[in-house]
Coordinates of C-alpha atoms and ligand atoms in Angstrom, one line a residue:
Chain A
M1 CA 49.0 -25.1 35.8
T2 CA 49.2 -27.2 32.6
R3 CA 46.0 -27.2 30.5
V4 CA 45.3 -29.8 27.9
R5 CA 44.2 -28.2 24.7
V6 CA 42.8 -29.3 21.4
D7 CA 42.6 -27.2 18.3
L8 CA 41.2 -28.5 15.0
N9 CA 39.7 -27.5 11.7
I10 CA 36.6 -29.3 10.7
S11 CA 34.0 -29.0 8.0
L12 CA 30.4 -28.0 8.6
D13 CA 29.5 -31.7 8.3
G14 CA 32.0 -32.5 11.1
F15 CA 34.9 -34.1 9.3
A16 CA 38.5 -33.5 10.4
T17 CA 40.0 -35.4 7.5
T18 CA 39.4 -35.3 3.8
T19 CA 39.2 -38.2 1.3
D20 CA 39.8 -36.7 -2.1
Q21 CA 43.6 -37.4 -2.1
T22 CA 45.2 -38.6 -5.4
P23 CA 48.8 -39.5 -6.2
E24 CA 49.1 -36.2 -8.0
N25 CA 47.5 -34.2 -5.2
P26 CA 48.4 -36.0 -2.0
F27 CA 46.5 -33.7 0.3
G28 CA 43.5 -33.3 -2.0
E29 CA 41.6 -30.1 -2.8
D30 CA 39.4 -30.4 0.3
W31 CA 42.3 -30.1 2.7
G32 CA 43.3 -26.8 1.1
R33 CA 39.7 -25.5 1.4
L34 CA 39.3 -26.8 5.0
T35 CA 42.4 -25.0 6.2
A36 CA 42.5 -22.0 3.8
A37 CA 41.5 -19.4 6.3
Y38 CA 44.0 -20.6 8.9
A39 CA 46.8 -21.0 6.3
A40 CA 46.2 -17.4 5.3
T41 CA 46.8 -16.0 8.8
R42 CA 50.0 -14.2 9.6
T43 CA 50.9 -16.7 12.3
F44 CA 50.5 -19.8 10.1
R45 CA 52.4 -18.2 7.2
E46 CA 55.3 -17.5 9.5
R47 CA 55.2 -20.6 11.8
V48 CA 54.2 -23.3 9.3
F49 CA 55.3 -21.9 5.9
H50 CA 58.4 -19.9 7.1
D51 CA 57.2 -16.7 5.4
T52 CA 58.9 -14.0 7.4
S53 CA 57.6 -11.1 5.3
G54 CA 54.8 -10.4 7.9
A55 CA 52.1 -11.0 5.3
G56 CA 48.9 -12.7 6.2
T57 CA 45.5 -11.9 7.6
T58 CA 45.2 -10.3 11.1
G59 CA 41.5 -10.7 12.0
V60 CA 39.6 -13.2 14.1
D61 CA 41.2 -16.2 12.4
E62 CA 44.7 -14.8 13.3
K63 CA 43.7 -14.4 16.9
Y64 CA 43.0 -18.2 17.1
A65 CA 46.0 -19.0 15.0
A66 CA 48.3 -17.1 17.3
R67 CA 46.7 -18.8 20.3
Y68 CA 47.3 -22.2 18.7
F69 CA 51.1 -21.7 19.3
E70 CA 51.0 -19.9 22.6
N71 CA 52.4 -21.6 25.6
I72 CA 52.6 -25.2 24.3
G73 CA 55.2 -27.2 26.1
A74 CA 54.5 -30.6 24.5
E75 CA 52.3 -32.2 22.0
I76 CA 50.5 -35.6 21.6
M77 CA 49.5 -36.8 18.2
G78 CA 48.2 -40.0 16.6
A79 CA 50.1 -42.2 14.2
G80 CA 47.8 -41.0 11.4
M81 CA 48.6 -37.3 11.9
F82 CA 52.3 -38.0 12.0
G83 CA 51.9 -39.9 8.6
L84 CA 52.6 -43.5 9.6
H85 CA 49.3 -44.6 8.1
A86 CA 50.0 -42.9 4.8
N87 CA 53.6 -44.1 4.7
P88 CA 53.7 -47.5 6.3
D89 CA 56.7 -48.8 4.3
D90 CA 59.1 -45.9 4.9
P91 CA 61.2 -46.6 8.0
D92 CA 62.9 -43.2 7.6
W93 CA 59.6 -41.2 7.5
R94 CA 60.2 -38.0 9.5
G95 CA 56.7 -36.4 9.4
W96 CA 55.0 -34.0 6.9
W97 CA 56.8 -30.9 8.0
G98 CA 60.3 -31.0 6.5
D99 CA 63.4 -29.9 8.5
E100 CA 61.6 -27.3 10.6
P101 CA 58.5 -28.9 12.1
P102 CA 56.4 -26.2 13.7
F103 CA 56.3 -27.7 17.2
H104 CA 59.5 -26.5 18.8
A105 CA 58.7 -29.0 21.7
P106 CA 58.6 -32.7 22.5
V107 CA 55.9 -34.5 20.5
F108 CA 54.6 -37.9 21.6
V109 CA 53.3 -39.9 18.7
L110 CA 50.8 -42.6 19.8
T111 CA 51.3 -45.8 17.8
H112 CA 51.1 -49.5 18.3
T113 CA 54.3 -49.9 16.3
P114 CA 56.8 -47.5 18.0
R115 CA 60.0 -46.7 16.1
E116 CA 63.1 -44.7 17.1
R117 CA 62.9 -41.2 18.5
I118 CA 63.7 -38.4 16.0
E119 CA 65.2 -35.0 16.9
F120 CA 65.3 -31.7 15.0
A121 CA 67.6 -28.8 15.5
N122 CA 64.6 -26.4 16.2
G123 CA 63.7 -28.1 19.5
T124 CA 61.1 -30.5 18.0
S125 CA 61.4 -34.2 18.8
F126 CA 59.1 -37.1 18.0
E127 CA 59.0 -39.9 20.5
F128 CA 56.8 -42.9 19.6
I129 CA 54.9 -44.5 22.3
D130 CA 52.3 -47.3 22.7
A131 CA 50.5 -46.1 25.8
A132 CA 47.0 -45.4 27.2
P133 CA 45.9 -41.8 26.8
E134 CA 46.4 -41.1 30.5
E135 CA 49.9 -42.4 30.4
A136 CA 50.9 -40.5 27.3
L137 CA 49.4 -37.4 28.9
R138 CA 51.4 -37.9 32.1
R139 CA 54.6 -38.0 30.0
A140 CA 53.6 -35.0 28.0
V141 CA 52.7 -33.0 31.1
E142 CA 56.1 -33.8 32.6
A143 CA 57.9 -32.8 29.4
A144 CA 55.9 -29.5 29.2
E145 CA 57.3 -28.3 32.5
G146 CA 54.3 -26.2 33.4
A147 CA 53.3 -25.1 29.9
D148 CA 50.2 -26.5 28.2
V149 CA 49.9 -29.8 26.3
R150 CA 48.2 -29.9 23.0
V151 CA 46.5 -33.0 21.7
G152 CA 47.1 -32.1 18.1
G153 CA 45.1 -34.7 16.2
G154 CA 43.8 -36.4 14.3
A155 CA 40.2 -36.9 15.2
T156 CA 40.6 -40.5 16.4
T157 CA 43.2 -39.5 19.0
V158 CA 41.3 -36.3 20.0
R159 CA 38.1 -38.3 20.5
E160 CA 40.0 -40.7 22.8
Y161 CA 41.1 -37.7 25.0
L162 CA 37.7 -36.0 24.9
R163 CA 35.9 -39.3 25.9
A164 CA 38.3 -39.8 28.7
G165 CA 37.5 -36.3 30.0
L166 CA 41.1 -35.2 29.7
V167 CA 40.7 -32.1 27.7
D168 CA 40.5 -28.6 29.3
E169 CA 40.0 -26.5 26.2
L170 CA 38.7 -27.5 22.8
H171 CA 38.8 -25.0 20.0
V172 CA 37.4 -25.9 16.6
G173 CA 37.4 -23.7 13.5
I174 CA 34.4 -24.8 11.4
T175 CA 34.8 -24.1 7.7
P176 CA 31.4 -23.8 6.1
I177 CA 31.9 -26.5 3.4
L178 CA 30.5 -30.0 3.2
I179 CA 33.1 -32.8 2.6
G180 CA 30.7 -35.7 2.8
S181 CA 33.1 -38.4 4.1
G182 CA 36.1 -38.8 6.3
I183 CA 36.6 -39.1 10.1
R184 CA 34.0 -37.3 12.2
L185 CA 35.2 -35.3 15.2
W186 CA 31.9 -35.4 17.0
D187 CA 31.0 -39.1 17.0
D188 CA 30.0 -40.6 20.3
L189 CA 30.4 -37.4 22.3
R190 CA 26.8 -36.8 23.5
G191 CA 26.7 -34.3 26.3
L192 CA 30.3 -33.2 25.9
E193 CA 29.3 -29.6 26.5
S194 CA 28.3 -30.3 30.2
G195 CA 31.2 -29.2 32.4
Y196 CA 32.4 -26.7 29.8
S197 CA 31.5 -23.2 29.0
V198 CA 31.0 -22.8 25.3
A199 CA 31.7 -19.6 23.2
S200 CA 31.1 -19.0 19.5
E201 CA 32.7 -16.4 17.3
T202 CA 32.5 -15.8 13.5
A203 CA 35.6 -14.7 11.5
E204 CA 35.6 -12.4 8.5
S205 CA 36.5 -15.5 6.4
G206 CA 33.2 -17.2 7.3
V207 CA 34.9 -19.7 9.6
V208 CA 33.0 -20.2 12.9
H209 CA 35.2 -20.6 16.0
I210 CA 33.8 -22.6 18.8
T211 CA 35.6 -22.9 22.1
F212 CA 34.8 -25.3 24.9
S213 CA 36.7 -24.4 28.1
R214 CA 36.6 -25.6 31.6
A215 CA 37.9 -24.0 34.8
N216 CA 40.9 -26.0 36.0
Chain B
M1 CA 9.7 -14.5 -7.6
T2 CA 9.1 -17.4 -5.2
R3 CA 12.1 -18.6 -3.3
V4 CA 12.3 -22.0 -1.8
R5 CA 13.6 -21.7 1.8
V6 CA 14.7 -24.1 4.5
D7 CA 15.1 -23.1 8.2
L8 CA 16.2 -25.7 10.7
N9 CA 17.8 -26.0 14.2
I10 CA 20.6 -28.5 14.4
S11 CA 23.1 -29.6 17.1
L12 CA 26.8 -29.1 16.7
D13 CA 27.1 -32.7 15.8
G14 CA 24.6 -32.2 13.0
F15 CA 21.4 -33.7 14.2
A16 CA 18.0 -32.2 13.4
T17 CA 16.1 -34.7 15.6
T18 CA 16.5 -35.9 19.1
T19 CA 16.2 -39.4 20.6
D20 CA 15.7 -39.0 24.3
Q21 CA 11.9 -39.0 24.2
T22 CA 10.1 -40.9 27.0
P23 CA 6.4 -41.4 27.5
E24 CA 6.5 -38.9 30.3
N25 CA 8.5 -36.4 28.3
P26 CA 7.4 -36.9 24.7
F27 CA 9.8 -34.3 23.2
G28 CA 12.7 -35.2 25.4
E29 CA 15.1 -32.8 27.1
D30 CA 17.3 -32.4 24.1
W31 CA 14.6 -30.9 21.9
G32 CA 14.1 -28.2 24.5
R33 CA 17.8 -27.5 24.6
L34 CA 18.1 -27.6 20.8
T35 CA 15.4 -25.0 20.3
A36 CA 15.7 -23.0 23.5
A37 CA 17.2 -19.9 21.9
Y38 CA 14.6 -19.8 19.2
A39 CA 11.8 -20.5 21.6
A40 CA 12.9 -17.6 23.7
T41 CA 12.6 -15.0 20.9
R42 CA 9.8 -12.5 20.8
T43 CA 8.6 -13.9 17.4
F44 CA 8.4 -17.5 18.5
R45 CA 6.7 -16.6 21.8
E46 CA 4.1 -14.8 19.9
R47 CA 3.7 -17.0 16.8
V48 CA 4.1 -20.4 18.3
F49 CA 3.2 -20.0 21.9
H50 CA 0.6 -17.3 21.5
D51 CA 2.2 -15.1 24.1
T52 CA 1.0 -11.6 23.1
S53 CA 2.8 -9.8 26.0
G54 CA 5.7 -8.7 23.7
A55 CA 8.1 -10.6 25.9
G56 CA 11.1 -12.4 24.4
T57 CA 14.6 -11.8 23.2
T58 CA 15.3 -9.2 20.5
G59 CA 18.9 -9.9 19.4
V60 CA 20.4 -12.0 16.5
D61 CA 18.2 -15.0 17.2
E62 CA 15.1 -12.9 17.0
K63 CA 16.2 -11.5 13.6
Y64 CA 16.2 -15.0 12.2
A65 CA 13.0 -16.0 14.0
A66 CA 11.2 -13.1 12.4
R67 CA 12.6 -14.0 9.0
Y68 CA 11.3 -17.5 9.5
F69 CA 7.8 -16.3 9.2
E70 CA 8.2 -13.6 6.6
N71 CA 6.6 -13.9 3.2
I72 CA 5.8 -17.7 3.4
G73 CA 2.9 -18.5 1.1
A74 CA 3.0 -22.3 1.5
E75 CA 4.9 -25.0 3.3
I76 CA 6.1 -28.6 2.5
M77 CA 6.8 -31.0 5.3
G78 CA 7.4 -34.7 5.8
A79 CA 5.1 -37.2 7.4
G80 CA 7.6 -37.3 10.4
M81 CA 7.4 -33.6 11.1
F82 CA 3.6 -33.6 10.9
G83 CA 3.6 -36.5 13.5
L84 CA 2.3 -39.4 11.4
H85 CA 5.3 -41.5 12.4
A86 CA 4.9 -40.9 16.1
N87 CA 1.1 -41.4 15.9
P88 CA 0.5 -44.0 13.3
D89 CA -2.7 -45.4 14.8
D90 CA -4.6 -42.2 15.2
P91 CA -6.7 -41.4 12.1
D92 CA -7.8 -38.1 13.7
W93 CA -4.3 -36.8 14.3
R94 CA -4.2 -33.1 13.5
G95 CA -0.5 -32.2 14.0
W96 CA 1.5 -31.1 17.1
W97 CA 0.3 -27.5 17.0
G98 CA -3.2 -27.5 18.6
D99 CA -6.0 -25.3 17.1
E100 CA -3.7 -22.5 15.9
P101 CA -0.9 -24.1 13.9
P102 CA 1.6 -21.3 13.2
F103 CA 1.6 -21.7 9.4
H104 CA -1.4 -19.5 8.3
A105 CA -0.9 -21.0 4.8
P106 CA -1.4 -24.2 2.9
V107 CA 0.9 -27.0 4.1
F108 CA 1.6 -30.0 1.9
V109 CA 2.5 -33.1 3.9
L110 CA 4.5 -35.7 2.0
T111 CA 3.5 -39.2 2.8
H112 CA 3.1 -42.6 1.2
T113 CA -0.2 -43.0 3.0
P114 CA -2.3 -39.8 2.3
R115 CA -5.3 -39.1 4.4
E116 CA -8.0 -36.4 4.2
R117 CA -7.2 -32.8 4.0
I118 CA -7.5 -30.8 7.3
E119 CA -8.4 -27.1 7.6
F120 CA -8.0 -24.6 10.5
A121 CA -9.8 -21.3 10.9
N122 CA -6.5 -19.4 10.9
G123 CA -5.7 -20.1 7.3
T124 CA -3.6 -23.2 7.9
S125 CA -4.5 -26.3 5.9
F126 CA -2.8 -29.7 5.7
E127 CA -3.0 -31.6 2.4
F128 CA -1.4 -35.0 2.3
I129 CA 0.3 -35.9 -0.9
D130 CA 2.3 -38.8 -2.3
A131 CA 4.5 -37.1 -4.8
A132 CA 8.0 -36.5 -6.1
P133 CA 9.7 -33.5 -4.5
E134 CA 9.4 -31.5 -7.8
E135 CA 5.7 -32.2 -8.1
A136 CA 5.0 -31.3 -4.4
L137 CA 7.0 -28.1 -5.0
R138 CA 5.1 -27.2 -8.1
R139 CA 1.9 -27.4 -6.1
A140 CA 3.3 -25.4 -3.2
V141 CA 4.6 -22.7 -5.6
E142 CA 1.1 -22.4 -7.1
A143 CA -0.5 -22.2 -3.7
A144 CA 2.0 -19.6 -2.5
E145 CA 0.8 -17.2 -5.2
G146 CA 4.2 -15.4 -5.6
A147 CA 5.3 -15.6 -1.9
D148 CA 8.0 -18.0 -0.8
V149 CA 7.7 -21.7 -0.1
R150 CA 9.3 -23.2 3.0
V151 CA 10.4 -26.8 3.2
G152 CA 9.9 -27.0 6.9
G153 CA 11.4 -30.4 7.7
G154 CA 12.3 -32.8 8.9
A155 CA 15.9 -33.5 7.8
T156 CA 14.8 -36.4 5.6
T157 CA 12.6 -34.3 3.5
V158 CA 15.0 -31.3 3.6
R159 CA 17.8 -33.5 2.3
E160 CA 15.6 -34.7 -0.6
Y161 CA 15.1 -31.1 -1.6
L162 CA 18.7 -30.1 -1.1
R163 CA 20.0 -33.1 -3.1
A164 CA 17.6 -32.3 -5.9
G165 CA 19.0 -28.7 -6.1
L166 CA 15.6 -27.2 -5.3
V167 CA 16.5 -25.0 -2.4
D168 CA 17.3 -21.3 -2.8
E169 CA 18.0 -20.4 0.8
L170 CA 19.1 -22.7 3.7
H171 CA 19.3 -21.2 7.1
V172 CA 20.5 -23.4 10.0
G173 CA 20.7 -22.3 13.7
I174 CA 23.5 -24.5 15.2
T175 CA 23.1 -24.9 18.9
P176 CA 26.5 -25.8 20.5
I177 CA 25.4 -29.0 22.2
L178 CA 26.2 -32.6 21.2
I179 CA 23.2 -34.9 20.9
G180 CA 25.0 -38.1 19.8
S181 CA 22.3 -39.7 17.7
G182 CA 19.3 -38.9 15.5
I183 CA 18.8 -37.9 11.9
R184 CA 21.7 -35.9 10.5
L185 CA 21.0 -32.9 8.2
W186 CA 24.3 -33.0 6.4
D187 CA 24.6 -36.6 5.2
D188 CA 25.4 -37.1 1.5
L189 CA 25.6 -33.4 0.7
R190 CA 29.2 -33.1 -0.3
G191 CA 29.9 -29.9 -2.2
L192 CA 26.5 -28.3 -1.3
E193 CA 28.1 -25.0 -0.8
S194 CA 29.0 -24.6 -4.5
G195 CA 26.4 -22.4 -6.1
Y196 CA 25.6 -20.7 -2.9
S197 CA 27.1 -17.8 -1.0
V198 CA 27.5 -18.7 2.6
A199 CA 27.3 -16.3 5.6
S200 CA 27.9 -17.0 9.3
E201 CA 26.8 -15.0 12.3
T202 CA 26.9 -15.7 16.0
A203 CA 24.0 -14.9 18.4
E204 CA 24.2 -13.7 22.0
S205 CA 22.8 -17.1 23.0
G206 CA 25.8 -18.9 21.4
V207 CA 23.8 -20.2 18.5
V208 CA 25.6 -20.0 15.2
H209 CA 23.5 -19.0 12.3
I210 CA 24.7 -20.1 8.9
T211 CA 22.9 -19.1 5.7
F212 CA 23.4 -20.6 2.2
S213 CA 21.8 -18.4 -0.4
R214 CA 21.8 -18.3 -4.1
A215 CA 20.8 -15.7 -6.6
N216 CA 17.5 -16.6 -8.3
Ligands
NAP1 N1 41.4 -31.2 10.9 C1 42.5 -30.9 11.6 O1 42.7 -29.9 12.3 C2 43.5 -32.0 11.7 C3 44.5 -32.0 12.7 C4 45.4 -33.0 12.7 C5 45.4 -34.0 11.8 N2 44.4 -34.0 10.9 C6 44.3 -35.1 9.9 O2 43.9 -36.3 10.6 C7 44.3 -37.4 9.9 C8 44.8 -38.4 10.9 O3 43.7 -38.6 11.9 P1 43.2 -40.0 12.3 O4 42.0 -39.8 13.1 O5 43.1 -40.9 11.0 O6 44.4 -40.7 13.1 P2 45.2 -40.2 14.4 O7 44.3 -39.8 15.5 O8 46.3 -39.2 13.9 O9 45.9 -41.5 14.7 C9 45.2 -42.6 15.2 C10 46.2 -43.8 15.3 O10 47.1 -43.5 16.4 C11 47.4 -44.7 17.0 N3 46.9 -44.5 18.4 C12 46.0 -43.7 18.9 N4 45.8 -43.9 20.2 C13 46.7 -44.8 20.6 C14 47.0 -45.4 21.8 N5 46.3 -45.1 23.0 N6 48.0 -46.4 21.8 C15 48.6 -46.7 20.7 N7 48.4 -46.2 19.5 C16 47.4 -45.3 19.4 C17 46.8 -45.8 16.3 O11 47.6 -46.1 15.2 P3 48.4 -47.5 14.9 O12 47.5 -48.6 15.6 O13 48.4 -47.6 13.4 O14 49.7 -47.4 15.5 C18 45.6 -45.1 15.7 O15 45.0 -45.7 14.6 C19 45.4 -37.0 9.0 O16 44.8 -37.1 7.7 C20 45.6 -35.5 9.3 O17 45.9 -34.7 8.2 C21 43.5 -33.1 10.8
NAP2 N1 15.4 -29.4 13.8 C1 14.4 -28.8 13.2 O1 14.5 -27.6 13.0 C2 13.3 -29.6 12.8 C3 12.3 -29.1 11.9 C4 11.3 -29.9 11.6 C5 11.1 -31.1 12.1 N2 12.0 -31.6 13.0 C6 11.9 -32.9 13.6 O2 12.2 -33.8 12.5 C7 11.5 -35.1 12.8 C8 10.9 -35.6 11.5 O3 12.0 -35.7 10.6 P1 12.3 -37.0 9.7 O4 13.5 -36.7 9.0 O5 12.2 -38.1 10.6 O6 11.0 -37.1 8.8 P2 10.3 -36.1 7.8 O7 11.3 -35.5 6.8 O8 9.4 -35.1 8.5 O9 9.4 -37.1 7.0 C9 9.9 -38.1 6.2 C10 8.8 -39.0 5.7 O10 7.9 -38.2 4.8 C11 7.4 -39.0 3.8 N3 8.0 -38.6 2.5 C12 9.1 -37.8 2.4 N4 9.3 -37.6 1.0 C13 8.2 -38.2 0.4 C14 7.9 -38.3 -0.9 N5 8.6 -37.7 -1.9 N6 6.7 -39.0 -1.3 C15 6.0 -39.6 -0.3 N7 6.3 -39.5 1.0 C16 7.4 -38.8 1.4 C17 7.9 -40.4 4.2 O11 6.9 -40.9 5.1 P3 6.0 -42.2 4.9 O12 6.7 -43.1 3.9 O13 5.9 -42.8 6.3 O14 4.7 -41.7 4.4 C18 9.2 -40.2 4.9 O15 9.5 -41.2 5.8 C19 10.5 -34.8 13.9 O16 11.0 -35.4 15.1 C20 10.5 -33.3 14.0 O17 10.4 -32.9 15.3 C21 13.1 -30.8 13.3

């Protein structure tokens, strides 16, 4: 049975985005620090950075990194995560991920200004849809053919799905740094924990992994 | 050498206070859930609830609970934590803790409306002072006679001390529940981690313990 999964990196003060971007450093320093432990894992080095040497960490962070990619049949993301907000004037924008986006599955991009579908040779496609969360999920579940659906981000989209009660598993990796501003994951989610079992685990890197899961 | 220590319980969404108080339930349900793991420890049962049976948990939470009381020679707290905000019209208010406040040391209560000093037989005294954080700390360090000073709370007072760079050790127990509103510990503390080493540990209860420490 398809489970709806979320998997995000946040700072100790709860931010899923960073705000220190500059033209010279378009992701900012904070993004690097927020995701450093994940980016250092063997799985991320291979899947996102195409490093096939087998290098990378293999501890607790790697366990979650590997799980991130397991059994995902389709993805839903917001216009912000795909990059439409940062690149509003580029009609040919194809996402942040180059020619080998690490999804290998249909991705549904939620946006109020849909554009034409994009396909990559590695099985990743981006389809832009203006739809309620439930309707986008219905389409993603269908596309996933029994595998899981990941709501990939950003926090705005994830919060929509959490508030609608549509998420079966939420994993956050909390990096113990304070970013001070950005988009908060936890806003307006009082009582989210009820209906989930919650597990906490600490990685060698200092990242704290918290998982909310519910029985399907 | 005196270290300045902070030790708080916060929710996963970063709140150090709760807002679900009612006249019938003056602390609210959330306060109970926020502090449940701490309140269950052997140390808290003995020191705060005066249960001398030796009952209580003895795992990771207990390790931090015991440390909470170790080597504290004086305490600083805000008017809110002492209860002046909740009880503004009671000139005889003596704090939340009954006849045996668990401090056993001089406590300096920061307030813009100082009142008369209070003393208890167990060594606890409350002195009300209108002073800058540095000046209150100077007095607490003197009173501590070489032992540590705890800035006990609430979050407003703690943030003042953190922002002023006056805290040597910050321990937070993060309970994985979402409270949704209240006073946030982490506001306006971007970059706090620099200058500290940060350690994370997970308790059997699910509480995540994070400690910022700096070499003196
Ligand atoms: N920390 C992490 O793990 C993580 C993971 C992923 C992404 N991120 C970061 O998150 C940031 C983006 O997050 P974000 O919260 O700003 O934005 P987002 O969630 O990616 O996108 C929100 C936008 O998606 C569109 N949208 C959402 N729901 C919709 C619906 N039901 N119907 C139609 N359109 C809908 C709207 O855009 P329009 O109205 O403009 O069309 C909305 O403004 C990026 O900086 C990315 O790097 C972080
Ligand atoms: N989660 C935890 O571990 C924890 C620990 C302790 C307390 N708490 C909770 O925290 C709440 C209280 O926290 P809070 O943030 O509202 O308030 P607080 O920090 O206890 O007190 C803030 C108040 O102290 C006075 N004050 C602070 N600095 C001052 C200065 N330099 N000079 C003069 N006065 C100063 C001011 O009061 P006036 O201007 O009114 O005099 C100010 O409004 C309580 O609900 C308590 O239960 C939680």
